[in-house]
mmCIF file of N, CA and C in Angstrom:
data_model
loop_
_atom_site.group_PDB
_atom_site.id
_atom_site.type_symbol
_atom_site.label_atom_id
_atom_site.label_comp_id
_atom_site.label_asym_id
_atom_site.label_seq_id
_atom_site.Cartn_x
_atom_site.Cartn_y
_atom_site.Cartn_z
ATOM 1 N N MET A 1 -15.689 12.144 15.268
ATOM 2 C CA MET A 1 -15.380 12.810 16.525
ATOM 3 C C MET A 1 -13.911 12.568 16.859
ATOM 4 N N ILE A 2 -13.225 13.610 17.238
ATOM 5 C CA ILE A 2 -11.818 13.488 17.609
ATOM 6 C C ILE A 2 -11.736 13.304 19.118
ATOM 7 N N ALA A 3 -11.123 12.214 19.542
ATOM 8 C CA ALA A 3 -11.016 11.938 20.975
ATOM 9 C C ALA A 3 -9.938 12.782 21.629
ATOM 10 N N GLY A 4 -8.925 13.124 20.899
ATOM 11 C CA GLY A 4 -7.840 13.924 21.451
ATOM 12 C C GLY A 4 -6.793 14.164 20.387
ATOM 13 N N PHE A 5 -5.938 15.127 20.644
ATOM 14 C CA PHE A 5 -4.864 15.396 19.703
ATOM 15 C C PHE A 5 -3.706 16.028 20.443
ATOM 16 N N LYS A 6 -2.549 15.957 19.847
ATOM 17 C CA LYS A 6 -1.347 16.549 20.424
ATOM 18 C C LYS A 6 -0.777 17.514 19.393
ATOM 19 N N VAL A 7 -0.487 18.730 19.828
ATOM 20 C CA VAL A 7 0.090 19.730 18.942
ATOM 21 C C VAL A 7 1.555 19.885 19.310
ATOM 22 N N ASP A 8 2.419 19.718 18.332
ATOM 23 C CA ASP A 8 3.851 19.825 18.553
ATOM 24 C C ASP A 8 4.207 21.225 19.041
ATOM 25 N N GLU A 9 5.145 21.317 19.971
ATOM 26 C CA GLU A 9 5.560 22.597 20.543
ATOM 27 C C GLU A 9 6.056 23.568 19.475
ATOM 28 N N GLU A 10 6.704 23.056 18.451
ATOM 29 C CA GLU A 10 7.198 23.899 17.358
ATOM 30 C C GLU A 10 6.037 24.527 16.580
ATOM 31 N N ILE A 11 4.966 23.776 16.403
ATOM 32 C CA ILE A 11 3.794 24.303 15.711
ATOM 33 C C ILE A 11 3.164 25.426 16.528
ATOM 34 N N ILE A 12 3.062 25.240 17.852
ATOM 35 C CA ILE A 12 2.525 26.286 18.725
ATOM 36 C C ILE A 12 3.364 27.548 18.607
ATOM 37 N N HIS A 13 4.680 27.410 18.593
ATOM 38 C CA HIS A 13 5.576 28.567 18.464
ATOM 39 C C HIS A 13 5.336 29.290 17.136
ATOM 40 N N ASP A 14 5.203 28.537 16.054
ATOM 41 C CA ASP A 14 4.958 29.141 14.741
ATOM 42 C C ASP A 14 3.626 29.887 14.710
ATOM 43 N N LEU A 15 2.596 29.317 15.327
ATOM 44 C CA LEU A 15 1.297 29.979 15.370
ATOM 45 C C LEU A 15 1.371 31.280 16.160
ATOM 46 N N GLU A 16 2.064 31.250 17.295
ATOM 47 C CA GLU A 16 2.213 32.465 18.104
ATOM 48 C C GLU A 16 2.978 33.542 17.346
ATOM 49 N N ARG A 17 3.977 33.143 16.597
ATOM 50 C CA ARG A 17 4.781 34.093 15.825
ATOM 51 C C ARG A 17 3.926 34.805 14.778
ATOM 52 N N LEU A 18 2.920 34.115 14.271
ATOM 53 C CA LEU A 18 2.017 34.689 13.271
ATOM 54 C C LEU A 18 0.780 35.336 13.903
ATOM 55 N N ASP A 19 0.775 35.479 15.237
ATOM 56 C CA ASP A 19 -0.366 36.050 15.970
ATOM 57 C C ASP A 19 -1.647 35.252 15.766
ATOM 58 N N ILE A 20 -1.517 33.930 15.753
ATOM 59 C CA ILE A 20 -2.680 33.055 15.666
ATOM 60 C C ILE A 20 -2.909 32.474 17.055
ATOM 61 N N GLU A 21 -4.121 32.623 17.555
ATOM 62 C CA GLU A 21 -4.460 32.139 18.885
ATOM 63 C C GLU A 21 -5.250 30.846 18.763
ATOM 64 N N LEU A 22 -4.770 29.792 19.392
ATOM 65 C CA LEU A 22 -5.460 28.501 19.396
ATOM 66 C C LEU A 22 -5.930 28.231 20.815
ATOM 67 N N TYR A 23 -7.225 28.019 20.997
ATOM 68 C CA TYR A 23 -7.796 27.814 22.317
ATOM 69 C C TYR A 23 -8.543 26.492 22.311
ATOM 70 N N VAL A 24 -8.183 25.591 23.201
ATOM 71 C CA VAL A 24 -8.826 24.284 23.281
ATOM 72 C C VAL A 24 -9.364 24.119 24.699
ATOM 73 N N ARG A 25 -10.583 23.648 24.810
ATOM 74 C CA ARG A 25 -11.196 23.499 26.121
ATOM 75 C C ARG A 25 -11.960 22.189 26.170
ATOM 76 N N GLY A 26 -11.907 21.533 27.292
ATOM 77 C CA GLY A 26 -12.658 20.299 27.455
ATOM 78 C C GLY A 26 -13.490 20.326 28.723
ATOM 79 N N GLN A 27 -14.706 19.860 28.628
ATOM 80 C CA GLN A 27 -15.559 19.741 29.804
ATOM 81 C C GLN A 27 -16.419 18.500 29.586
ATOM 82 N N HIS A 28 -17.451 18.611 28.792
ATOM 83 C CA HIS A 28 -18.250 17.450 28.394
ATOM 84 C C HIS A 28 -17.960 17.163 26.932
ATOM 85 N N GLY A 29 -16.711 17.199 26.582
ATOM 86 C CA GLY A 29 -16.264 17.080 25.204
ATOM 87 C C GLY A 29 -15.222 18.146 24.968
ATOM 88 N N TYR A 30 -14.799 18.285 23.758
ATOM 89 C CA TYR A 30 -13.756 19.244 23.434
ATOM 90 C C TYR A 30 -14.196 20.131 22.286
ATOM 91 N N TRP A 31 -13.753 21.384 22.327
ATOM 92 C CA TRP A 31 -13.958 22.276 21.192
ATOM 93 C C TRP A 31 -12.726 23.136 21.078
ATOM 94 N N ALA A 32 -12.482 23.589 19.905
ATOM 95 C CA ALA A 32 -11.302 24.421 19.666
ATOM 96 C C ALA A 32 -11.731 25.674 18.921
ATOM 97 N N SER A 33 -11.074 26.759 19.252
ATOM 98 C CA SER A 33 -11.343 28.031 18.588
ATOM 99 C C SER A 33 -10.034 28.538 18.012
ATOM 100 N N LEU A 34 -10.070 28.999 16.796
ATOM 101 C CA LEU A 34 -8.880 29.528 16.132
ATOM 102 C C LEU A 34 -9.166 30.963 15.731
ATOM 103 N N ARG A 35 -8.372 31.897 16.259
ATOM 104 C CA ARG A 35 -8.556 33.313 15.938
ATOM 105 C C ARG A 35 -7.370 33.765 15.103
ATOM 106 N N VAL A 36 -7.663 34.300 13.935
ATOM 107 C CA VAL A 36 -6.620 34.750 13.014
ATOM 108 C C VAL A 36 -6.820 36.233 12.747
ATOM 109 N N GLU A 37 -5.754 36.996 12.878
ATOM 110 C CA GLU A 37 -5.825 38.428 12.602
ATOM 111 C C GLU A 37 -6.079 38.653 11.110
ATOM 112 N N PRO A 38 -6.836 39.692 10.745
ATOM 113 C CA PRO A 38 -7.183 39.944 9.342
ATOM 114 C C PRO A 38 -5.979 40.156 8.421
ATOM 115 N N ASP A 39 -4.880 40.658 8.941
ATOM 116 C CA ASP A 39 -3.722 40.936 8.089
ATOM 117 C C ASP A 39 -2.755 39.759 7.982
ATOM 118 N N LEU A 40 -3.177 38.578 8.412
ATOM 119 C CA LEU A 40 -2.295 37.409 8.359
ATOM 120 C C LEU A 40 -1.864 37.104 6.928
ATOM 121 N N ILE A 41 -2.787 37.161 5.983
ATOM 122 C CA ILE A 41 -2.471 36.840 4.592
ATOM 123 C C ILE A 41 -1.374 37.762 4.062
ATOM 124 N N SER A 42 -1.390 39.013 4.453
ATOM 125 C CA SER A 42 -0.372 39.950 3.962
ATOM 126 C C SER A 42 1.016 39.632 4.500
ATOM 127 N N ARG A 43 1.092 38.883 5.606
ATOM 128 C CA ARG A 43 2.396 38.536 6.180
ATOM 129 C C ARG A 43 2.973 37.244 5.624
ATOM 130 N N ILE A 44 2.140 36.449 4.977
ATOM 131 C CA ILE A 44 2.608 35.142 4.481
ATOM 132 C C ILE A 44 3.354 35.316 3.173
#
């Protein structure tokens, strides 16, 4: 179980540039959702 994590601001910027959405929510624990556009591989 991961108690917490910190994502560097530069990493967030890189993810946004690639149209990757990272969503983290905490209430009675934490979960994260990562949404990647289907054409991401073609851009790499």
